[in-house]
Amino acid sequence: MSEVEVLKPLKTWSHLAKRRRKPSEYEVVSTNLLYNTRDANAPYDLDPDLAMNRWYKQYRNSSPLQHDDWNAFRDPDELVYRTYNMLQDGQETYVFGLFNQFNEREHDKGLEPRWVGTLARIYTPGRYLFHALQMASAYLQQMSPASTITNCAAFQAADSMRWLSHTAYRTKELSLTFTSKGLGEDERKYWEDDAAWQGFRVLMEQVLTTWDWGEAFVALNLVAKPAIEEAVLRKLGEAGRHNGDTLLGMLTDSQLLDAARHRRWATALVKMTLEKSGNAEAIKQWIAKWEPLADQAIDAFCAAMPEVPNAAADAKSATRDFRRSLML
Amino acid sequence: MALLGRLDWYNLARTTNWTPGSVTEDELFPPDMSGSMGIPLSKWESYDEPYKQTYPEYVKVQREKDAGAYSVKAALERSEIYEKADPGWQSVLKLHYGAFPRAEYSASTAEARMARFGKAPGMRNMATMGMLDEMRHAQLQLYFPHELCPKDRQFDWAHKSYDTNHWAVVAARHLFDDMMVTRGASEVALGLTFAFETGFTNMQFLGLAADAAEVGDWSFSNMISSIQTDESRHAQIGGPLVAILLENGRKEEAQRIVDMMIWRAWKLFSAVTGAAMDYFTPVADRKMSFKEFMLEWIVSQFERALMDLGLDKPWYWDQLVADLDHASHAMQMGFWFWRPIMWWNTPAGVTAEDRAWLEEKYPGWSESFGTVWDVITDNLLEGKKELTYPETLPMLCNMCQLPIASVPGPAWKVRDFPLEYKGRSYHFCSEGCQWCFEQEPERYAGHLSLIDRFLAGHIQPPNLEGALNYMSLAPGEIGDDAHNYAWVEKVRAARQKAAA
């Protein structure tokens, strides 16, 4: 081994040292962290034929969505753990500031009982929907083929829990003013049985049982989430403003900031997959498969929404605008 | 303030189970992925996590913790703690960083498994935070060693290790993959959060933090203590799960997973933490011996926790306690003897002060392990360094992937536990490792230890050069004696003084 070169210390990780520029904190702590992609035959270092190894080989490695270098993906927001908490602590301080101010002004007492009935039917049951988004995002976290993707999925899961938390908070708070609307009691019944929710419930049950990671990403981030964000956040927020519920409109505006970030990473990921032939076709086929379910969900939900003319048409149109922006 | 208290709305945020309509319960929660053990959805809703935290509390508290950890690091940036540290401590850092950050990242996937497939809503929320916690632990423990890269090529292993076939990483992956990411949500909660995080991470992260503080490495000490505050929250995912399993008649299943994972974690930590505490950390800075840490943080801690939860002590408990006397010494001997195949420089840790400490903490050490070090020391004193290198490979256990070892000296009774399974011979270091294999042989049967790979011709050429190449170790990063044999001269001087 005498003629072998002796390795010298590097300024950064060897996998980043080949490039000539100094890596950012985001790159140092986020890139190439998965090791279950190193051996295609045994994602995990046990029997290659172990059930979980077969799961990863089938649903991730053999997905129709393929790329030669998934590790090249970068989150356009370059969020790392500590900046995520700074960002969201700021947002939560803002939202809880709203809760505080509106409570001091006795906001809820000014709401029409009819609107509160609407909230009990199409707002407070939303915690089940947001929790389904949390679960589906956690699935993407475990199945995505690069750590820069799994990070985005993890933050998305946490953001979904954030939305669910806001809804739980407001459900409780509303129930203190309005004791006869079933608030905090009837949400599961509405979610399981009410016509307004059945489209979204079926949509999310189907997304949650989609195991191929590529299809799960497309169904969740390109179809289901945009439908939910346009109908259950944006349009419901508008309905709130039109019914004297200023707080709801401001709350969904804050949540839509998260949604916009989720679309930025999803857009960047789609753009990267288009570098390889075959992916555009796979994505388009999945969108064609999932779009009708999402449209039905928007129609059913928006039909129950008062004071927002053309809510369903607007929401569906906005989901199309987003997907058109992907340049598939 | 006109805000609700967190417990006013906490329950609503974890009332999120519903009866699926368009798919079956088993389709939504596949039994293998959820580890539901036949227990229906409604029975999981009584799950009550003892450590309750909401999303807004999480992002606030975690932002503050990070501000602390990063600012201590920034404040100490110019203090040259690393440069001034003993080479033994530098090796503790290299070993720690090579062993943990990428495994922590994999743990975020284990948490995601529980966040998606756990049938208890409280578990899913706690695991969502746990998933973020483990990202934190990976990112912190990459960010800190990254700045050490320009000082020493071995720090590249803080990131690179898990991409390689290094023998220690194969052992780490085999354990962590078994415990964290290849099982259903319930087994992850039992194995990772209860069996592993309530005990072993305490030892690595608080025990080593105590040593770090003694050494004066405040940056490292503060950072890993901060990590442990997250562990102490999400480690509590497993406890309430045990309650549900016991209520539904699944004690045997729970006990089996817990027993397997405590054993498996013990084996790996006897190598990683054992040698670091008993040999790598300079003798003056050792807070306690590995055995003392184990007795306090693992043995008594688990005895209490298992009893509190209604589980039993593992069947091998007495054996584990007996192994505390020698496991770290056997692993240390391997680390030093096979030092070229490490990504750190192993300190021998056998100066006169070290030996006195070892004999005090482990009575009988001088008559057993000490005799082997006598031979090594004599060879070095006589300038026969070539005799202190291995000519063969150690036999590795087919479960823990660590060398099959025992106590040298008159009591030498190394024993192989062989097993024939479907026409292949497997070798284990202990009854515990063989028992783990026999619980679910199909999980492990197709795996090849590095020795199996050597014998199967996967490692070419079949010599040290081939092995180094296979393990992605090159000159510039391969290990040697941490003190560059300076300790041998101390021994020489002491002997000359004694002779005079």
XYZ file of C-alpha atoms in Angstrom, chain A residues 99-222:
124
model
C -56.795 34.080 19.574
C -56.025 36.274 22.548
C -57.142 39.545 20.978
C -60.323 38.181 19.465
C -61.237 36.527 22.740
C -60.726 39.784 24.627
C -63.048 41.503 22.169
C -65.613 38.724 22.673
C -65.490 37.836 19.008
C -67.418 34.597 19.373
C -70.364 36.211 21.090
C -70.905 38.272 17.974
C -71.223 35.256 15.681
C -74.652 34.347 14.293
C -75.917 31.041 15.696
C -76.588 29.884 12.135
C -72.941 30.429 11.232
C -71.874 28.589 14.355
C -74.019 25.684 13.183
C -72.109 25.811 9.912
C -68.817 25.830 11.798
C -69.912 22.777 13.768
C -70.660 21.024 10.511
C -67.871 22.066 8.137
C -65.128 23.664 10.233
C -64.544 21.819 13.496
C -64.669 18.277 11.976
C -61.681 19.379 9.876
C -59.309 18.143 12.551
C -59.857 14.613 11.214
C -58.938 15.797 7.743
C -55.814 17.617 8.911
C -54.787 14.604 10.927
C -55.143 12.468 7.811
C -52.756 14.923 6.089
C -50.374 14.534 9.022
C -50.440 10.741 8.669
C -50.078 10.784 4.884
C -47.117 13.177 5.115
C -45.501 10.885 7.703
C -45.788 8.064 5.164
C -43.956 10.179 2.579
C -41.289 10.824 5.209
C -40.584 7.107 5.540
C -40.705 6.277 1.851
C -39.027 9.173 0.024
C -35.714 8.353 -1.620
C -33.596 11.287 -0.363
C -33.223 13.037 2.979
C -33.825 16.428 1.395
C -37.274 15.111 0.403
C -38.011 13.352 3.678
C -37.250 16.597 5.544
C -39.908 18.451 3.542
C -42.392 15.655 4.223
C -41.616 15.742 7.952
C -42.175 19.500 8.178
C -45.370 19.066 6.192
C -46.591 16.455 8.689
C -45.833 18.813 11.559
C -47.595 21.690 9.787
C -50.657 19.469 9.378
C -50.579 18.842 13.101
C -50.390 22.612 13.500
C -53.617 23.050 11.520
C -55.260 20.278 13.526
C -54.171 21.993 16.747
C -55.711 25.317 15.697
C -58.957 23.550 14.918
C -58.982 21.730 18.256
C -58.327 25.005 20.046
C -61.096 26.859 18.279
C -63.493 23.950 18.720
C -63.036 24.115 22.460
C -63.230 27.882 22.564
C -66.422 28.020 20.490
C -67.989 25.334 22.668
C -67.649 27.609 25.699
C -69.899 30.228 24.078
C -72.188 27.890 22.155
C -73.114 24.930 24.277
C -75.886 23.401 22.183
C -74.145 22.941 18.826
C -72.404 19.667 19.626
C -69.007 21.415 19.430
C -66.278 19.131 20.658
C -68.737 16.227 20.566
C -70.154 15.609 17.126
C -67.137 16.078 14.885
C -66.507 12.393 14.329
C -70.151 11.872 13.328
C -69.993 14.695 10.785
C -66.661 13.428 9.433
C -67.928 9.877 9.055
C -71.487 10.582 7.860
C -72.192 14.136 6.722
C -72.395 14.613 2.967
C -70.094 17.654 3.128
C -67.155 15.540 4.306
C -67.584 12.227 2.524
C -65.645 13.276 -0.544
C -62.603 14.344 1.468
C -62.855 11.362 3.794
C -62.850 8.902 0.905
C -60.106 10.856 -0.856
C -57.844 10.745 2.188
C -58.582 7.097 2.964
C -57.514 6.301 -0.562
C -54.386 8.479 -0.325
C -53.485 6.885 2.993
C -53.628 3.407 1.470
C -51.557 4.306 -1.601
C -48.239 2.630 -0.944
C -46.205 3.467 -4.055
C -44.209 6.480 -2.898
C -44.382 8.315 -6.238
C -48.122 7.944 -6.494
C -48.523 8.805 -2.802
C -46.578 12.033 -3.394
C -48.613 12.973 -6.462
C -51.962 12.063 -4.881
C -51.170 13.941 -1.685
C -49.152 16.958 -2.741
C -50.401 17.615 -6.247
